[in-house]
Short mmCIF file of N, CA and C and ligand atoms in Angstrom, two decimals:
data_model
loop_
_atom_site.label_atom_id
_atom_site.label_comp_id
_atom_site.label_asym_id
_atom_site.label_seq_id
_atom_site.Cartn_x
_atom_site.Cartn_y
_atom_site.Cartn_z
N MET A 1226 0.84 -1.18 -0.02
CA MET A 1226 0.03 -0.01 -0.01
C MET A 1226 0.94 1.37 0.01
N LYS A 1227 0.51 2.17 -0.79
CA LYS A 1227 1.28 3.40 -0.98
C LYS A 1227 1.07 4.27 0.19
N ASN A 1228 1.85 5.26 0.51
CA ASN A 1228 1.70 6.16 1.65
C ASN A 1228 0.22 6.83 1.64
N ASN A 1229 -0.22 7.23 0.53
CA ASN A 1229 -1.44 8.05 0.54
C ASN A 1229 -2.66 7.13 0.67
N ASN A 1230 -2.41 5.82 0.70
CA ASN A 1230 -3.49 4.89 0.94
C ASN A 1230 -4.56 4.82 -0.04
N ASN A 1231 -4.22 5.33 -1.28
CA ASN A 1231 -5.19 5.14 -2.34
C ASN A 1231 -5.11 3.86 -3.20
N ILE A 1232 -6.20 3.26 -3.76
CA ILE A 1232 -6.20 2.24 -4.58
C ILE A 1232 -6.65 2.70 -5.84
N ILE A 1233 -5.92 2.41 -6.92
CA ILE A 1233 -6.32 2.80 -8.29
C ILE A 1233 -6.68 1.61 -9.16
N LEU A 1234 -7.96 1.50 -9.63
CA LEU A 1234 -8.40 0.40 -10.47
C LEU A 1234 -8.18 0.81 -11.91
N ILE A 1235 -7.24 0.03 -12.62
CA ILE A 1235 -7.15 0.25 -14.00
C ILE A 1235 -7.65 -0.99 -14.73
N GLY A 1236 -7.77 -0.86 -16.09
CA GLY A 1236 -8.29 -1.99 -16.92
C GLY A 1236 -8.93 -1.60 -18.20
N PHE A 1237 -9.30 -2.51 -18.94
CA PHE A 1237 -9.93 -2.14 -20.24
C PHE A 1237 -11.40 -1.97 -20.10
N MET A 1238 -11.92 -1.09 -21.01
CA MET A 1238 -13.43 -0.75 -20.98
C MET A 1238 -14.30 -1.91 -20.85
N GLY A 1239 -15.17 -1.86 -19.95
CA GLY A 1239 -16.17 -3.03 -19.78
C GLY A 1239 -15.68 -4.05 -18.79
N VAL A 1240 -14.57 -3.96 -18.35
CA VAL A 1240 -14.04 -5.11 -17.54
C VAL A 1240 -14.64 -5.31 -16.04
N GLY A 1241 -15.36 -4.11 -15.69
CA GLY A 1241 -16.14 -4.13 -14.47
C GLY A 1241 -15.47 -3.31 -13.40
N LYS A 1242 -14.72 -2.19 -13.77
CA LYS A 1242 -14.19 -1.39 -12.69
C LYS A 1242 -15.18 -0.64 -11.80
N GLY A 1243 -16.25 -0.28 -12.48
CA GLY A 1243 -17.32 0.47 -11.83
C GLY A 1243 -18.00 -0.48 -10.74
N SER A 1244 -18.31 -1.66 -11.22
CA SER A 1244 -19.07 -2.65 -10.26
C SER A 1244 -18.17 -3.04 -9.17
N VAL A 1245 -16.84 -3.37 -9.59
CA VAL A 1245 -16.09 -3.70 -8.41
C VAL A 1245 -15.84 -2.54 -7.43
N ALA A 1246 -15.64 -1.45 -7.93
CA ALA A 1246 -15.58 -0.17 -7.02
C ALA A 1246 -16.68 -0.06 -6.08
N ARG A 1247 -17.87 -0.30 -6.65
CA ARG A 1247 -19.13 -0.12 -5.75
C ARG A 1247 -19.09 -1.24 -4.70
N GLU A 1248 -18.73 -2.43 -5.06
CA GLU A 1248 -18.55 -3.48 -4.09
C GLU A 1248 -17.58 -3.29 -3.09
N ILE A 1249 -16.45 -2.77 -3.54
CA ILE A 1249 -15.28 -2.38 -2.53
C ILE A 1249 -15.96 -1.38 -1.49
N VAL A 1250 -16.60 -0.38 -1.89
CA VAL A 1250 -17.23 0.70 -0.95
C VAL A 1250 -18.14 0.12 -0.02
N LYS A 1251 -18.89 -0.93 -0.58
CA LYS A 1251 -19.95 -1.61 0.33
C LYS A 1251 -19.27 -2.43 1.43
N ASN A 1252 -18.05 -2.93 1.13
CA ASN A 1252 -17.28 -3.79 2.03
C ASN A 1252 -16.04 -3.36 2.76
N SER A 1253 -16.04 -2.01 2.70
CA SER A 1253 -14.81 -1.47 3.39
C SER A 1253 -15.09 0.05 3.79
N SER A 1254 -14.14 0.58 4.31
CA SER A 1254 -14.34 2.05 4.65
C SER A 1254 -13.88 3.07 3.48
N TYR A 1255 -13.55 2.50 2.37
CA TYR A 1255 -13.14 3.37 1.27
C TYR A 1255 -14.33 4.13 0.69
N ILE A 1256 -13.99 5.40 0.29
CA ILE A 1256 -14.95 6.14 -0.52
C ILE A 1256 -14.39 6.16 -1.84
N ALA A 1257 -15.22 6.17 -2.90
CA ALA A 1257 -14.80 5.96 -4.18
C ALA A 1257 -15.05 7.20 -5.13
N ILE A 1258 -14.09 7.55 -6.04
CA ILE A 1258 -14.28 8.40 -7.06
C ILE A 1258 -13.95 7.81 -8.35
N ASP A 1259 -14.48 8.33 -9.46
CA ASP A 1259 -14.42 7.78 -10.85
C ASP A 1259 -13.79 8.95 -11.70
N THR A 1260 -12.79 8.61 -12.41
CA THR A 1260 -12.24 9.73 -13.22
C THR A 1260 -13.24 10.29 -14.40
N ASP A 1261 -13.87 9.20 -14.95
CA ASP A 1261 -14.85 9.71 -15.93
C ASP A 1261 -16.03 10.51 -15.34
N ASP A 1262 -16.39 10.17 -14.15
CA ASP A 1262 -17.44 11.12 -13.47
C ASP A 1262 -16.84 12.41 -13.15
N LEU A 1263 -15.77 12.52 -12.76
CA LEU A 1263 -15.07 13.78 -12.52
C LEU A 1263 -15.01 14.66 -13.64
N ILE A 1264 -14.64 13.99 -14.83
CA ILE A 1264 -14.59 14.82 -16.08
C ILE A 1264 -15.92 15.17 -16.50
N GLU A 1265 -16.92 14.29 -16.46
CA GLU A 1265 -18.11 14.59 -16.93
C GLU A 1265 -18.81 15.77 -15.94
N SER A 1266 -18.57 15.71 -14.75
CA SER A 1266 -19.05 17.02 -14.02
C SER A 1266 -18.15 18.19 -14.10
N MET A 1267 -16.92 18.14 -14.34
CA MET A 1267 -16.19 19.40 -14.74
C MET A 1267 -16.58 20.02 -15.97
N GLU A 1268 -16.72 19.10 -17.04
CA GLU A 1268 -17.13 19.62 -18.26
C GLU A 1268 -18.68 19.75 -18.48
N ASN A 1269 -19.46 19.28 -17.62
CA ASN A 1269 -20.87 19.38 -17.64
C ASN A 1269 -21.28 18.72 -19.15
N LYS A 1270 -20.72 17.50 -19.45
CA LYS A 1270 -20.95 16.86 -20.78
C LYS A 1270 -20.53 15.36 -20.49
N LYS A 1271 -21.26 14.51 -21.15
CA LYS A 1271 -21.04 13.10 -21.19
C LYS A 1271 -19.62 12.85 -21.92
N VAL A 1272 -18.96 11.77 -21.58
CA VAL A 1272 -17.68 11.39 -22.25
C VAL A 1272 -17.87 11.37 -23.71
N LYS A 1273 -18.89 10.69 -23.96
CA LYS A 1273 -19.31 10.45 -25.51
C LYS A 1273 -19.24 11.72 -26.27
N ASN A 1274 -19.94 12.82 -25.70
CA ASN A 1274 -20.09 14.12 -26.29
C ASN A 1274 -18.62 14.99 -26.24
N ILE A 1275 -17.93 14.69 -25.24
CA ILE A 1275 -16.66 15.36 -25.24
C ILE A 1275 -15.91 14.77 -26.51
N PHE A 1276 -15.86 13.41 -26.57
CA PHE A 1276 -15.13 12.83 -27.69
C PHE A 1276 -15.59 13.47 -29.00
N GLU A 1277 -16.90 13.51 -29.03
CA GLU A 1277 -17.50 14.00 -30.39
C GLU A 1277 -17.31 15.47 -30.68
N GLU A 1278 -17.35 16.34 -29.55
CA GLU A 1278 -17.30 17.78 -29.86
C GLU A 1278 -15.89 18.44 -29.54
N ASN A 1279 -15.12 17.78 -28.56
CA ASN A 1279 -13.82 18.34 -28.38
C ASN A 1279 -12.74 17.62 -28.89
N GLY A 1280 -13.02 16.23 -29.17
CA GLY A 1280 -11.93 15.29 -29.46
C GLY A 1280 -11.21 14.50 -28.37
N GLU A 1281 -10.59 13.39 -28.84
CA GLU A 1281 -9.98 12.58 -27.86
C GLU A 1281 -8.64 13.28 -27.10
N ALA A 1282 -8.12 13.96 -27.96
CA ALA A 1282 -6.91 14.73 -27.36
C ALA A 1282 -7.25 15.59 -26.19
N TYR A 1283 -8.40 16.35 -26.36
CA TYR A 1283 -8.77 17.13 -25.23
C TYR A 1283 -9.25 16.36 -24.15
N PHE A 1284 -9.92 15.28 -24.36
CA PHE A 1284 -10.42 14.44 -23.14
C PHE A 1284 -9.08 13.88 -22.41
N ARG A 1285 -8.07 13.57 -23.15
CA ARG A 1285 -6.78 13.01 -22.56
C ARG A 1285 -6.20 14.14 -21.68
N SER A 1286 -6.35 15.50 -22.26
CA SER A 1286 -5.81 16.55 -21.36
C SER A 1286 -6.38 16.77 -20.13
N VAL A 1287 -7.82 16.50 -20.11
CA VAL A 1287 -8.58 16.72 -18.90
C VAL A 1287 -8.19 15.57 -17.86
N GLU A 1288 -7.90 14.30 -18.48
CA GLU A 1288 -7.43 13.21 -17.58
C GLU A 1288 -6.11 13.53 -16.99
N LYS A 1289 -5.32 14.30 -17.80
CA LYS A 1289 -3.92 14.59 -17.22
C LYS A 1289 -4.14 15.60 -16.02
N ASP A 1290 -4.96 16.72 -16.17
CA ASP A 1290 -5.14 17.54 -15.05
C ASP A 1290 -5.80 16.88 -13.79
N ILE A 1291 -6.63 15.93 -14.10
CA ILE A 1291 -7.20 15.24 -12.89
C ILE A 1291 -6.05 14.31 -12.26
N SER A 1292 -5.19 13.85 -13.06
CA SER A 1292 -4.08 12.95 -12.51
C SER A 1292 -3.26 13.86 -11.54
N LEU A 1293 -2.94 15.15 -11.91
CA LEU A 1293 -2.21 15.99 -11.07
C LEU A 1293 -2.96 16.34 -9.78
N TRP A 1294 -4.21 16.57 -9.85
CA TRP A 1294 -5.06 16.92 -8.74
C TRP A 1294 -5.10 15.71 -7.76
N LEU A 1295 -5.28 14.56 -8.27
CA LEU A 1295 -5.37 13.18 -7.70
C LEU A 1295 -4.04 13.07 -6.70
N GLU A 1296 -2.89 13.28 -7.47
CA GLU A 1296 -1.53 13.03 -6.81
C GLU A 1296 -1.45 13.89 -5.58
N LYS A 1297 -1.88 15.27 -5.80
CA LYS A 1297 -1.55 16.24 -4.86
C LYS A 1297 -2.62 16.19 -3.61
N SER A 1298 -3.81 15.89 -4.02
CA SER A 1298 -4.88 16.17 -2.96
C SER A 1298 -5.72 15.05 -2.50
N VAL A 1299 -5.59 13.82 -3.08
CA VAL A 1299 -6.47 12.75 -2.69
C VAL A 1299 -5.82 11.63 -1.80
N LYS A 1300 -6.45 11.30 -0.75
CA LYS A 1300 -5.89 10.18 0.23
C LYS A 1300 -6.95 9.35 0.57
N ASN A 1301 -6.58 8.12 0.97
CA ASN A 1301 -7.50 7.11 1.47
C ASN A 1301 -8.70 6.94 0.62
N THR A 1302 -8.50 6.83 -0.70
CA THR A 1302 -9.68 6.79 -1.68
C THR A 1302 -9.54 5.78 -2.64
N LEU A 1303 -10.46 5.22 -3.01
CA LEU A 1303 -10.57 4.22 -4.18
C LEU A 1303 -10.84 4.88 -5.43
N ILE A 1304 -9.92 4.93 -6.26
CA ILE A 1304 -10.02 5.70 -7.61
C ILE A 1304 -10.27 4.75 -8.77
N SER A 1305 -11.41 4.84 -9.30
CA SER A 1305 -11.80 4.01 -10.43
C SER A 1305 -11.47 4.82 -11.74
N THR A 1306 -10.85 4.23 -12.74
CA THR A 1306 -10.30 5.15 -13.87
C THR A 1306 -11.05 4.65 -15.16
N GLY A 1307 -10.93 5.45 -16.23
CA GLY A 1307 -11.43 5.20 -17.51
C GLY A 1307 -10.16 4.35 -18.07
N GLY A 1308 -10.54 3.45 -19.10
CA GLY A 1308 -9.52 2.44 -19.67
C GLY A 1308 -8.35 3.14 -20.27
N GLY A 1309 -8.35 4.39 -20.51
CA GLY A 1309 -7.05 5.05 -21.10
C GLY A 1309 -6.36 5.86 -20.15
N PHE A 1310 -6.88 6.09 -18.93
CA PHE A 1310 -6.36 7.00 -17.90
C PHE A 1310 -4.86 6.45 -17.52
N TYR A 1311 -4.58 5.17 -17.61
CA TYR A 1311 -3.33 4.62 -17.11
C TYR A 1311 -2.15 5.34 -17.87
N LYS A 1312 -2.43 6.00 -18.94
CA LYS A 1312 -1.37 6.84 -19.68
C LYS A 1312 -0.78 8.06 -19.05
N VAL A 1313 -1.46 8.47 -17.95
CA VAL A 1313 -1.01 9.70 -17.37
C VAL A 1313 0.39 9.39 -16.74
N LYS A 1314 1.24 10.45 -16.75
CA LYS A 1314 2.72 10.21 -16.46
C LYS A 1314 2.96 9.83 -14.78
N ASN A 1315 2.04 10.29 -14.02
CA ASN A 1315 2.27 10.03 -12.48
C ASN A 1315 1.35 9.06 -11.88
N LEU A 1316 0.89 8.01 -12.65
CA LEU A 1316 0.07 7.01 -12.22
C LEU A 1316 0.55 6.38 -10.95
N LYS A 1317 1.87 6.08 -11.03
CA LYS A 1317 2.40 5.31 -9.78
C LYS A 1317 2.48 6.17 -8.62
N LYS A 1318 2.46 7.60 -8.72
CA LYS A 1318 2.40 8.36 -7.61
C LYS A 1318 1.06 8.51 -6.91
N ILE A 1319 0.04 8.08 -7.70
CA ILE A 1319 -1.30 8.42 -7.18
C ILE A 1319 -1.77 7.29 -6.16
N GLY A 1320 -1.05 6.06 -6.30
CA GLY A 1320 -1.65 5.03 -5.28
C GLY A 1320 -1.22 3.64 -5.64
N THR A 1321 -1.64 2.72 -5.02
CA THR A 1321 -1.33 1.20 -5.45
C THR A 1321 -2.32 0.87 -6.60
N ILE A 1322 -1.65 0.42 -7.61
CA ILE A 1322 -2.34 0.17 -8.98
C ILE A 1322 -2.86 -1.24 -8.97
N VAL A 1323 -4.18 -1.48 -9.09
CA VAL A 1323 -4.76 -2.57 -9.18
C VAL A 1323 -5.28 -2.77 -10.63
N LEU A 1324 -4.79 -3.71 -11.33
CA LEU A 1324 -5.35 -4.16 -12.67
C LEU A 1324 -6.37 -5.20 -12.65
N LEU A 1325 -7.58 -4.83 -13.07
CA LEU A 1325 -8.60 -5.89 -13.37
C LEU A 1325 -8.47 -6.48 -14.77
N ASP A 1326 -8.16 -7.62 -14.77
CA ASP A 1326 -7.61 -8.37 -16.02
C ASP A 1326 -8.65 -9.48 -16.49
N SER A 1327 -8.81 -9.41 -17.79
CA SER A 1327 -9.61 -10.53 -18.43
C SER A 1327 -9.52 -10.59 -19.92
N PRO A 1328 -9.60 -11.77 -20.50
CA PRO A 1328 -9.39 -11.73 -22.00
C PRO A 1328 -10.49 -10.85 -22.78
N PHE A 1329 -10.23 -10.30 -23.93
CA PHE A 1329 -11.04 -9.36 -24.72
C PHE A 1329 -12.39 -10.10 -24.79
N GLU A 1330 -12.38 -11.31 -25.26
CA GLU A 1330 -13.65 -11.90 -25.61
C GLU A 1330 -14.59 -12.06 -24.40
N LYS A 1331 -14.00 -12.31 -23.24
CA LYS A 1331 -14.78 -12.40 -21.93
C LYS A 1331 -15.37 -10.89 -21.68
N ILE A 1332 -14.59 -9.96 -21.79
CA ILE A 1332 -15.03 -8.49 -21.57
C ILE A 1332 -16.25 -8.25 -22.53
N LEU A 1333 -16.11 -8.56 -23.83
CA LEU A 1333 -17.22 -8.38 -24.58
C LEU A 1333 -18.50 -9.02 -24.26
N LYS A 1334 -18.29 -10.29 -23.88
CA LYS A 1334 -19.37 -11.13 -23.51
C LYS A 1334 -20.09 -10.53 -22.23
N ARG A 1335 -19.28 -10.05 -21.40
CA ARG A 1335 -19.77 -9.46 -20.05
C ARG A 1335 -20.69 -8.12 -20.50
N ILE A 1336 -20.18 -7.46 -21.49
CA ILE A 1336 -21.01 -6.20 -21.81
C ILE A 1336 -22.25 -6.66 -22.56
N GLU A 1337 -22.16 -7.63 -23.48
CA GLU A 1337 -23.32 -8.01 -24.27
C GLU A 1337 -24.28 -8.80 -23.56
N GLU A 1338 -23.91 -9.32 -22.32
CA GLU A 1338 -24.96 -9.99 -21.50
C GLU A 1338 -25.59 -9.02 -20.60
N HIS A 1339 -25.09 -7.91 -20.28
CA HIS A 1339 -25.69 -6.95 -19.33
C HIS A 1339 -27.07 -6.40 -19.96
N PRO A 1340 -27.96 -6.30 -19.05
CA PRO A 1340 -29.27 -5.85 -19.47
C PRO A 1340 -29.31 -4.57 -20.11
N ASN A 1341 -28.31 -3.68 -19.89
CA ASN A 1341 -28.14 -2.29 -20.55
C ASN A 1341 -27.09 -2.40 -21.67
N ALA A 1342 -26.86 -3.50 -22.29
CA ALA A 1342 -25.84 -3.71 -23.22
C ALA A 1342 -25.53 -2.57 -24.25
N LYS A 1343 -26.81 -2.10 -24.77
CA LYS A 1343 -26.81 -1.09 -25.93
C LYS A 1343 -26.15 0.26 -25.27
N ALA A 1344 -26.73 0.67 -24.17
CA ALA A 1344 -26.20 1.82 -23.49
C ALA A 1344 -24.64 1.74 -23.26
N LYS A 1345 -24.35 0.66 -22.73
CA LYS A 1345 -22.88 0.34 -22.22
C LYS A 1345 -22.01 0.45 -23.53
N LEU A 1346 -22.39 0.05 -24.68
CA LEU A 1346 -21.62 0.13 -25.85
C LEU A 1346 -21.61 1.56 -26.43
N SER A 1347 -22.88 2.19 -26.35
CA SER A 1347 -22.96 3.43 -27.16
C SER A 1347 -22.23 4.55 -26.38
N LYS A 1348 -22.17 4.44 -25.03
CA LYS A 1348 -21.53 5.49 -24.24
C LYS A 1348 -19.99 5.51 -24.45
N ARG A 1349 -19.50 4.37 -25.08
CA ARG A 1349 -18.00 4.25 -25.11
C ARG A 1349 -17.54 4.39 -26.65
N PRO A 1350 -17.14 5.55 -26.97
CA PRO A 1350 -16.70 5.81 -28.28
C PRO A 1350 -15.81 4.76 -28.93
N LEU A 1351 -14.83 4.38 -28.08
CA LEU A 1351 -13.69 3.49 -28.51
C LEU A 1351 -14.19 1.90 -28.72
N LEU A 1352 -15.42 1.72 -28.40
CA LEU A 1352 -16.10 0.39 -28.55
C LEU A 1352 -16.94 0.39 -29.72
N ASN A 1353 -16.96 1.49 -30.45
CA ASN A 1353 -17.86 1.53 -31.73
C ASN A 1353 -17.35 0.45 -32.75
N ASP A 1354 -16.17 0.37 -32.87
CA ASP A 1354 -15.59 -0.46 -33.93
C ASP A 1354 -14.84 -1.59 -33.17
N LEU A 1355 -15.52 -2.80 -33.17
CA LEU A 1355 -15.02 -3.83 -32.33
C LEU A 1355 -13.67 -4.38 -32.76
N LYS A 1356 -13.29 -4.26 -34.14
CA LYS A 1356 -12.09 -4.73 -34.52
C LYS A 1356 -10.85 -3.87 -34.07
N ALA A 1357 -11.14 -2.56 -34.04
CA ALA A 1357 -10.21 -1.53 -33.51
C ALA A 1357 -10.06 -1.71 -32.02
N ALA A 1358 -11.29 -1.93 -31.45
CA ALA A 1358 -11.16 -2.07 -29.89
C ALA A 1358 -10.26 -3.34 -29.60
N LYS A 1359 -10.33 -4.36 -30.29
CA LYS A 1359 -9.56 -5.56 -29.99
C LYS A 1359 -8.03 -5.23 -30.12
N GLU A 1360 -7.73 -4.49 -31.21
CA GLU A 1360 -6.33 -4.03 -31.55
C GLU A 1360 -5.89 -3.15 -30.35
N LEU A 1361 -6.83 -2.28 -29.77
CA LEU A 1361 -6.38 -1.39 -28.68
C LEU A 1361 -6.21 -2.33 -27.52
N TYR A 1362 -6.93 -3.26 -27.23
CA TYR A 1362 -6.74 -4.18 -26.15
C TYR A 1362 -5.40 -4.86 -26.15
N LYS A 1363 -5.04 -5.38 -27.46
CA LYS A 1363 -3.77 -6.08 -27.61
C LYS A 1363 -2.51 -5.09 -27.33
N LYS A 1364 -2.69 -3.85 -27.67
CA LYS A 1364 -1.69 -2.84 -27.51
C LYS A 1364 -1.57 -2.48 -25.88
N ARG A 1365 -2.70 -2.39 -25.30
CA ARG A 1365 -2.75 -1.92 -24.02
C ARG A 1365 -2.38 -2.93 -23.02
N ARG A 1366 -2.91 -4.24 -23.09
CA ARG A 1366 -2.83 -5.24 -22.10
C ARG A 1366 -1.31 -5.35 -21.48
N PRO A 1367 -0.23 -5.48 -22.27
CA PRO A 1367 1.08 -5.59 -21.80
C PRO A 1367 1.47 -4.22 -21.04
N GLU A 1368 0.92 -3.11 -21.38
CA GLU A 1368 1.21 -1.83 -20.76
C GLU A 1368 0.61 -1.82 -19.39
N TYR A 1369 -0.72 -2.40 -19.28
CA TYR A 1369 -1.43 -2.49 -17.94
C TYR A 1369 -0.63 -3.34 -17.09
N LEU A 1370 -0.22 -4.54 -17.59
CA LEU A 1370 0.50 -5.50 -16.76
C LEU A 1370 1.88 -4.87 -16.26
N GLU A 1371 2.41 -4.19 -17.07
CA GLU A 1371 3.76 -3.47 -16.72
C GLU A 1371 3.64 -2.54 -15.51
N LEU A 1372 2.43 -1.75 -15.52
CA LEU A 1372 2.24 -0.75 -14.48
C LEU A 1372 1.74 -1.23 -13.24
N ALA A 1373 0.86 -2.40 -13.29
CA ALA A 1373 0.11 -2.86 -12.10
C ALA A 1373 1.03 -3.33 -10.92
N ASP A 1374 0.69 -2.98 -9.73
CA ASP A 1374 1.25 -3.50 -8.53
C ASP A 1374 0.57 -4.78 -8.33
N ILE A 1375 -0.66 -4.83 -8.54
CA ILE A 1375 -1.44 -5.99 -8.29
C ILE A 1375 -2.25 -6.36 -9.52
N VAL A 1376 -2.35 -7.68 -9.86
CA VAL A 1376 -3.26 -8.10 -10.87
C VAL A 1376 -4.29 -9.01 -10.46
N VAL A 1377 -5.44 -8.80 -10.66
CA VAL A 1377 -6.63 -9.68 -10.31
C VAL A 1377 -7.34 -10.14 -11.55
N ASP A 1378 -7.32 -11.40 -11.79
CA ASP A 1378 -8.04 -11.96 -12.94
C ASP A 1378 -9.62 -12.01 -12.51
N VAL A 1379 -10.35 -11.19 -13.24
CA VAL A 1379 -11.70 -11.03 -12.82
C VAL A 1379 -12.80 -12.00 -13.54
N THR A 1380 -12.11 -12.75 -14.52
CA THR A 1380 -12.98 -13.57 -15.35
C THR A 1380 -13.85 -14.43 -14.60
N ASP A 1381 -15.11 -14.49 -14.96
CA ASP A 1381 -16.15 -15.25 -14.14
C ASP A 1381 -16.15 -15.11 -12.68
N LYS A 1382 -15.75 -14.03 -12.17
CA LYS A 1382 -15.75 -13.81 -10.70
C LYS A 1382 -16.88 -12.65 -10.47
N SER A 1383 -17.53 -12.85 -9.25
CA SER A 1383 -18.47 -11.73 -8.83
C SER A 1383 -17.77 -10.59 -8.38
N PRO A 1384 -18.37 -9.47 -8.39
CA PRO A 1384 -17.74 -8.31 -7.76
C PRO A 1384 -17.32 -8.47 -6.37
N LEU A 1385 -18.09 -9.20 -5.65
CA LEU A 1385 -17.75 -9.62 -4.22
C LEU A 1385 -16.47 -10.41 -4.24
N GLU A 1386 -16.32 -11.39 -4.94
CA GLU A 1386 -15.18 -12.21 -5.13
C GLU A 1386 -13.91 -11.41 -5.38
N CYS A 1387 -14.12 -10.46 -6.34
CA CYS A 1387 -12.94 -9.66 -6.78
C CYS A 1387 -12.53 -8.66 -5.67
N THR A 1388 -13.58 -8.24 -4.95
CA THR A 1388 -13.35 -7.28 -3.85
C THR A 1388 -12.55 -7.84 -2.67
N LYS A 1389 -12.95 -9.21 -2.30
CA LYS A 1389 -12.14 -9.85 -1.21
C LYS A 1389 -10.83 -10.03 -1.63
N GLU A 1390 -10.54 -10.44 -2.95
CA GLU A 1390 -9.24 -10.70 -3.46
C GLU A 1390 -8.33 -9.41 -3.40
N ILE A 1391 -9.05 -8.34 -3.92
CA ILE A 1391 -8.36 -7.07 -3.90
C ILE A 1391 -7.93 -6.51 -2.67
N LEU A 1392 -8.81 -6.61 -1.56
CA LEU A 1392 -8.51 -5.98 -0.32
C LEU A 1392 -7.42 -6.83 0.37
N LYS A 1393 -7.40 -8.14 0.13
CA LYS A 1393 -6.51 -8.95 0.77
C LYS A 1393 -5.06 -8.68 0.14
N LYS A 1394 -4.89 -8.56 -1.16
CA LYS A 1394 -3.80 -8.28 -1.83
C LYS A 1394 -3.32 -6.91 -1.54
N VAL A 1395 -4.15 -5.84 -1.48
CA VAL A 1395 -3.68 -4.70 -1.16
C VAL A 1395 -3.07 -4.56 0.21
N LYS A 1396 -3.70 -5.20 1.10
CA LYS A 1396 -3.13 -5.22 2.53
C LYS A 1396 -1.77 -5.71 2.63
N LYS A 1397 -1.41 -6.81 1.85
CA LYS A 1397 -0.21 -7.39 1.78
C LYS A 1397 0.90 -6.58 1.06
N HIS A 1398 0.37 -5.98 0.14
CA HIS A 1398 1.46 -5.10 -0.69
C HIS A 1398 2.18 -4.04 -0.01
N VAL A 1399 3.64 -4.02 -0.19
CA VAL A 1399 4.19 -3.01 0.49
C VAL A 1399 4.76 -1.96 -0.47
C1 S3P B 2521 -11.73 5.03 -22.41
C2 S3P B 2521 -12.52 4.26 -21.56
C3 S3P B 2521 -13.71 4.90 -21.04
C4 S3P B 2521 -13.71 6.43 -21.12
C5 S3P B 2521 -13.42 6.83 -22.40
C6 S3P B 2521 -12.08 6.31 -22.95
C7 S3P B 2521 -10.54 4.27 -23.02
O1 S3P B 2521 -13.93 4.48 -19.61
O2 S3P B 2521 -12.69 6.87 -20.20
O3 S3P B 2521 -14.51 6.41 -23.37
O4 S3P B 2521 -9.70 4.94 -23.61
O5 S3P B 2521 -10.33 3.17 -22.76
P1 S3P B 2521 -14.31 3.05 -19.22
O6 S3P B 2521 -12.99 2.04 -19.18
O7 S3P B 2521 -14.96 3.18 -17.98
O8 S3P B 2521 -15.21 2.43 -20.23
#
């Protein structure tokens, strides 16, 4: 566990960072924040509309601003991130990095089986083209693994099972 006691959840779109974050909150004293939620409230716009109206580069610049604020001002917090947030330069300084890992096909299946599948897909501009999304996954996965302090395979596990594993591993991590 890093000095600031933050846990940062990273991982590909749709892997379940939000669901796991909510479950961790239910089962611990952590309060959670989500980088996409912060961006949406700062910009007063949905992520999808920021991508459409301002472009991806602008979105990444807001992620960078948020990363600096997180490093400086946030402690004892569970930070759930957008799938591309890991690119910020100071990620290691923000907290203990936990990767939620799963094969691309399983992530896709998880999204497709969700009752709100359509909304889940349409709010994520980088999932519009599944072939491109798979390429992105292939490029990112080794980078996620390289950065992670802790890796949790979330395939076919409930949010509660993931939560127990994460809290146990974070406690042990120095
Ligand atoms: C992105 C992931 C999204 C969101 C944006 C870009 C990415 O968050 O930040 O659409 O680059 O992987 P989720 O991982 O919560 O879908």
